[in-house]
Amino acid sequence: MTTLSQIDVIVVIAYAIGIFGLAQWVSRERAGHEKDSSDYFLASKNLPWWAIGASLIAANISAEQIVGMSGSGYAIGLAIASYEWMAAATLLIVGKWFLPIFLRNEIYTMPQFLEQRFGPTIRTVMAIFWLALYIFVNLTSIIWLGSIAVTQVAGINQDIALVALGTFALLYQLRGGLKAVALTDIVQVSLLVLGGLVIAYLTLDKIGAGAGPLAGFGILTERLPGHFDMILSPDNPHYKDLPGIAVLVGGMWIANLSYWGFNQYIIQRALAAKSLAEAQKGVVFAAFLKLLMPVIIVLPGIAAVVLAPGLAKPDQAYPSMMSLLPVGLLGLVFAALIAAIIASTASKINSIATIFTLDLYAKAKPAPAGDDAAVKQAYERQLVLVGRIAAVVAIVIAMATARPLLGSLDQAFQYIQEFSGFVTPGITVIFLLGLFWKRATEAGALVGAVASVVLSFIFWFPADYGGSAALNAVPFINRMSIVFFASLALAMIVSLLRPAPAASNRITMEGVTFRTAAGFNIAAVVIVVILVILYAIWW
């Protein structure tokens, strides 16, 4: 544990005041215009590519990534970077094949797509699923791991840090909604990348005894060769977390497609784009940033094996590396970490509010009939208010349950992946069928979603309590593959046995094109070539 100097504290306070003020300024409404649900939840559907790309990364890279993945880098090594590098390839798929359909049909939430494609029941079921997942898995982990970092670096009581982070993130976006988050995320990501590069440079330079980061990297690879295997062998103690070639051709694709393509928390930024072309440029920008993330997240965790051996928990790796930084730079990197935590927390809160308000509340209490402008305006005002109340309730629940759920875990990042994997195969099944198979029905989709949870639970249920030891031993990435194909088969069988009337599918493919601009295609080729080179070197 270290103590922030006066200069470091000033840097952090300046960041907090600056980013809060910027969020309120960019989300202000023009004179005479009252914020409506489109403004609050979709940033008026006017986001430019740079805001989309930066916001995708800011929403994704938070404490669960920085602290959690750095901890996995400490325990496992570079292999954990597959989550980042495979995400870059996934974003290209999302931009080319998913976004054209979503934007042509004016989709604003993922449950809304499910209703237009299948029917109302699955919209409600999946909205509740997502709310539970976002609050009890994602939101809790973001503020919990963030509080660990703040405690390690600044010496603040962890419970106080947890409440402070959650409260600041809530207030940061409460007034402006998605616009406040997305339009400031370019600042957050810039600070995150700068801070991450600083800590990577200094830790590697320290390992190299002042000879520079390249010398330090060479020493690191020599001293820890086992930490630089991208594809783990079956005898590796962490094979269950990252089961060899399956990270390239197995369950990780299922997890990534679900996360980047069908996850409200992420895709909401692209749905708010001013155009399809702008959204596609944004996802390419995010894909390039994902290639850089292991350098600023995983590498410091591996360096900590040399510089801070014997840590009580792997999740202490990144905060321990921060404690090596000099005065001033510590404040900068600490502000970058807080920036990532706040941006991701605020994004998650806004997405929870969006799903609750538009997919549950607005369905239970639809807009009044008629063309009265005053009545419509009052209803829109009510939706924004409900969204703000939902945001407050969500963060309060997350703050109250974070310690009971996460306090005893060594690697919280693996916890997130493990329990997200309960619903991930089913989500991927129902969306892929909904997008690309006309005969898929609501009954089939519901069976696929439920089967995913039930089958995943059977695999997970501990042998000590009557579960199967053989099933428990299956790596969760492989488990996702098995559950995905089983759920897919069940969903297709039920869809064929219980066909639905054609009118139940209100998703149009008219005007949808999967042709992409030359710039997108060139960028995609460059990204794929870089990935091939990275895996060829570190296989």
Coordinates of C-alpha atoms in Angstrom, one line a residue, residues 249-482:
V249 CA -12.0 -22.0 -32.4
G250 CA -14.3 -22.8 -29.4
G251 CA -16.3 -21.2 -26.7
M252 CA -14.5 -17.8 -26.6
W253 CA -16.2 -16.9 -29.9
I254 CA -19.6 -17.6 -28.3
A255 CA -18.7 -15.3 -25.4
N256 CA -17.4 -12.6 -27.6
L257 CA -20.3 -12.6 -30.0
S258 CA -22.7 -12.4 -27.1
Y259 CA -20.7 -9.6 -25.4
W260 CA -19.9 -7.4 -28.4
G261 CA -22.9 -8.1 -30.6
F262 CA -25.9 -8.7 -28.4
N263 CA -25.0 -6.9 -25.1
Q264 CA -27.0 -3.8 -24.4
Y265 CA -24.2 -2.4 -22.3
I266 CA -21.9 -2.4 -25.3
I267 CA -24.0 -2.3 -28.5
Q268 CA -26.0 0.7 -27.2
R269 CA -23.2 3.0 -28.4
A270 CA -23.4 1.7 -32.0
L271 CA -27.2 1.9 -31.9
A272 CA -26.9 5.6 -31.1
A273 CA -24.8 6.3 -34.2
K274 CA -25.8 9.0 -36.6
S275 CA -25.5 6.5 -39.5
L276 CA -24.5 2.9 -40.3
A277 CA -21.2 4.0 -41.8
E278 CA -20.4 6.0 -38.7
A279 CA -21.1 3.0 -36.5
Q280 CA -18.9 0.7 -38.6
K281 CA -16.0 3.2 -38.4
G282 CA -16.5 3.3 -34.7
V283 CA -16.2 -0.5 -34.2
V284 CA -13.1 -0.6 -36.4
F285 CA -11.6 2.2 -34.2
A286 CA -12.5 0.1 -31.1
A287 CA -10.9 -3.0 -32.7
F288 CA -7.6 -1.3 -33.1
L289 CA -7.7 -0.2 -29.5
K290 CA -8.4 -3.7 -28.4
L291 CA -5.1 -4.9 -30.0
L292 CA -3.3 -2.4 -27.7
M293 CA -5.1 -3.4 -24.4
P294 CA -2.8 -6.3 -23.4
V295 CA 0.2 -4.0 -23.4
I296 CA -1.4 -1.7 -20.9
I297 CA -3.3 -4.3 -18.8
V298 CA -1.8 -7.8 -19.0
L299 CA 1.9 -6.9 -19.3
P300 CA 2.0 -5.0 -15.9
G301 CA 0.5 -8.0 -14.3
I302 CA 3.2 -10.3 -15.7
A303 CA 5.8 -7.8 -14.7
A304 CA 4.5 -7.9 -11.1
V305 CA 5.6 -11.6 -10.9
V306 CA 9.2 -10.3 -11.0
L307 CA 8.7 -7.0 -9.2
A308 CA 6.2 -8.0 -6.5
P309 CA 6.4 -11.8 -6.0
G310 CA 4.3 -13.5 -3.4
L311 CA 1.2 -11.3 -3.5
A312 CA -1.7 -12.6 -1.4
K313 CA -4.1 -12.3 -4.3
P314 CA -3.4 -11.9 -8.0
D315 CA -5.8 -9.0 -8.2
Q316 CA -3.3 -7.0 -6.2
A317 CA -0.8 -7.0 -9.1
Y318 CA -1.9 -3.8 -10.8
P319 CA -2.2 -1.7 -7.7
S320 CA 1.2 -3.0 -6.6
M321 CA 2.8 -1.9 -9.8
M322 CA 1.1 1.5 -9.4
S323 CA 2.8 1.9 -6.0
L324 CA 6.2 1.9 -7.8
L325 CA 5.4 5.1 -9.7
P326 CA 7.0 8.4 -8.8
V327 CA 5.0 11.4 -7.4
G328 CA 2.9 13.0 -10.1
L329 CA 2.9 10.0 -12.4
L330 CA 1.2 8.0 -9.7
G331 CA -1.6 10.6 -9.6
L332 CA -1.9 10.4 -13.4
V333 CA -2.1 6.6 -13.6
F334 CA -4.4 6.6 -10.6
A335 CA -6.7 9.1 -12.4
A336 CA -6.6 6.8 -15.5
L337 CA -7.7 3.9 -13.4
I338 CA -10.5 5.9 -11.8
A339 CA -11.5 7.1 -15.3
A340 CA -11.9 3.6 -16.5
I341 CA -13.9 2.6 -13.4
I342 CA -16.2 5.6 -13.6
A343 CA -16.8 5.4 -17.4
S344 CA -17.6 1.7 -17.2
T345 CA -19.8 2.0 -14.1
A346 CA -21.7 4.9 -15.6
S347 CA -22.2 3.0 -18.9
K348 CA -23.5 0.0 -17.0
I349 CA -25.9 2.1 -14.9
N350 CA -27.3 3.8 -18.0
S351 CA -27.8 0.5 -19.8
I352 CA -29.6 -0.9 -16.7
A353 CA -31.8 2.1 -16.7
T354 CA -32.5 1.8 -20.4
I355 CA -33.6 -1.8 -20.3
F356 CA -35.7 -1.3 -17.2
T357 CA -37.4 1.8 -18.5
L358 CA -37.9 0.9 -22.2
D359 CA -38.4 -2.9 -22.0
L360 CA -40.3 -3.3 -18.7
Y361 CA -41.8 0.0 -17.5
A362 CA -42.8 1.3 -21.0
K363 CA -44.3 -2.0 -21.9
A364 CA -46.3 -2.1 -18.7
K365 CA -47.4 1.5 -19.0
P366 CA -47.3 2.4 -22.8
A367 CA -47.5 5.9 -24.2
P368 CA -51.0 7.5 -24.1
A369 CA -53.0 7.4 -27.3
G370 CA -53.6 10.5 -29.3
D371 CA -51.5 13.3 -30.8
D372 CA -51.5 15.8 -27.9
A373 CA -48.0 17.1 -27.8
A374 CA -48.2 18.1 -24.1
V375 CA -49.3 14.6 -23.2
K376 CA -46.5 13.0 -25.2
Q377 CA -44.0 15.4 -23.6
A378 CA -45.2 14.6 -20.1
Y379 CA -44.8 10.8 -20.9
E380 CA -41.3 11.3 -22.2
R381 CA -40.5 13.3 -19.1
Q382 CA -41.8 10.4 -17.0
L383 CA -39.6 7.9 -18.9
V384 CA -36.5 9.9 -18.2
L385 CA -37.5 10.2 -14.5
V386 CA -38.1 6.4 -14.2
G387 CA -34.7 5.8 -15.9
R388 CA -33.0 8.0 -13.3
I389 CA -34.7 6.2 -10.4
A390 CA -33.8 2.8 -11.9
A391 CA -30.2 4.0 -12.1
V392 CA -30.2 5.0 -8.4
V393 CA -31.7 1.7 -7.3
A394 CA -29.3 -0.4 -9.4
I395 CA -26.1 1.2 -7.9
V396 CA -27.4 1.0 -4.4
I397 CA -28.1 -2.8 -4.8
A398 CA -24.7 -3.3 -6.4
M399 CA -22.9 -1.5 -3.5
A400 CA -24.8 -3.5 -0.9
T401 CA -24.1 -6.9 -2.5
A402 CA -20.5 -6.5 -3.9
R403 CA -18.7 -7.7 -0.8
P404 CA -20.9 -10.7 -0.1
L405 CA -20.6 -11.9 -3.7
L406 CA -17.0 -11.1 -4.5
G407 CA -15.1 -10.7 -1.2
S408 CA -13.7 -14.2 -1.0
L409 CA -12.6 -14.6 -4.6
D410 CA -9.0 -14.6 -5.8
Q411 CA -9.6 -13.7 -9.5
A412 CA -12.8 -11.8 -9.9
F413 CA -12.3 -11.6 -13.7
Q414 CA -12.8 -15.4 -13.9
Y415 CA -15.9 -15.1 -11.7
I416 CA -17.4 -12.7 -14.2
Q417 CA -16.7 -15.0 -17.2
E418 CA -17.9 -18.1 -15.3
F419 CA -21.3 -16.8 -14.4
S420 CA -21.8 -14.7 -17.5
G421 CA -21.3 -18.0 -19.3
F422 CA -24.6 -19.3 -17.8
V423 CA -26.7 -17.1 -20.2
T424 CA -24.1 -16.4 -22.9
P425 CA -24.7 -19.6 -25.0
G426 CA -28.4 -19.1 -25.0
I427 CA -28.2 -15.4 -25.9
T428 CA -25.9 -16.2 -28.8
V429 CA -28.2 -18.9 -30.0
I430 CA -31.4 -16.8 -30.0
F431 CA -29.8 -13.8 -31.7
L432 CA -28.0 -15.8 -34.4
L433 CA -31.2 -17.7 -35.2
G434 CA -33.2 -14.5 -35.0
L435 CA -30.9 -12.7 -37.4
F436 CA -30.2 -15.4 -39.9
W437 CA -32.8 -18.2 -39.8
K438 CA -36.3 -17.2 -40.8
R439 CA -38.0 -20.3 -39.3
A440 CA -36.8 -19.6 -35.7
T441 CA -39.8 -19.0 -33.4
E442 CA -40.4 -17.5 -30.0
A443 CA -41.0 -21.0 -28.5
G444 CA -37.7 -22.2 -29.8
A445 CA -35.9 -19.1 -28.6
L446 CA -37.3 -19.5 -25.1
V447 CA -36.3 -23.1 -25.0
G448 CA -32.8 -22.2 -26.1
A449 CA -32.5 -19.5 -23.5
V450 CA -33.7 -21.7 -20.6
A451 CA -31.7 -24.7 -21.8
S452 CA -28.5 -22.6 -21.6
V453 CA -29.0 -21.7 -18.0
V454 CA -30.2 -25.2 -17.0
L455 CA -27.4 -27.0 -18.8
S456 CA -24.7 -24.6 -17.5
F457 CA -26.0 -25.1 -14.0
I458 CA -25.7 -28.8 -14.3
F459 CA -22.1 -28.5 -15.5
W460 CA -21.3 -26.1 -12.7
F461 CA -23.2 -27.6 -9.7
P462 CA -20.5 -28.8 -7.3
A463 CA -19.8 -32.5 -6.9
D464 CA -19.7 -32.0 -3.1
Y465 CA -23.5 -31.3 -3.2
G466 CA -24.5 -34.0 -5.6
G467 CA -23.2 -32.7 -8.9
S468 CA -21.0 -34.5 -11.4
A469 CA -17.2 -34.3 -10.8
A470 CA -16.7 -35.1 -14.5
L471 CA -18.9 -32.2 -15.6
N472 CA -17.3 -29.9 -13.0
A473 CA -13.9 -30.7 -14.6
V474 CA -15.0 -29.4 -18.1
P475 CA -13.3 -26.0 -18.7
F476 CA -16.0 -23.3 -18.8
I477 CA -15.0 -22.2 -22.3
N478 CA -15.6 -25.8 -23.5
R479 CA -18.7 -25.9 -21.4
M480 CA -20.0 -22.9 -23.3
S481 CA -19.4 -24.7 -26.6
I482 CA -21.3 -27.8 -25.5

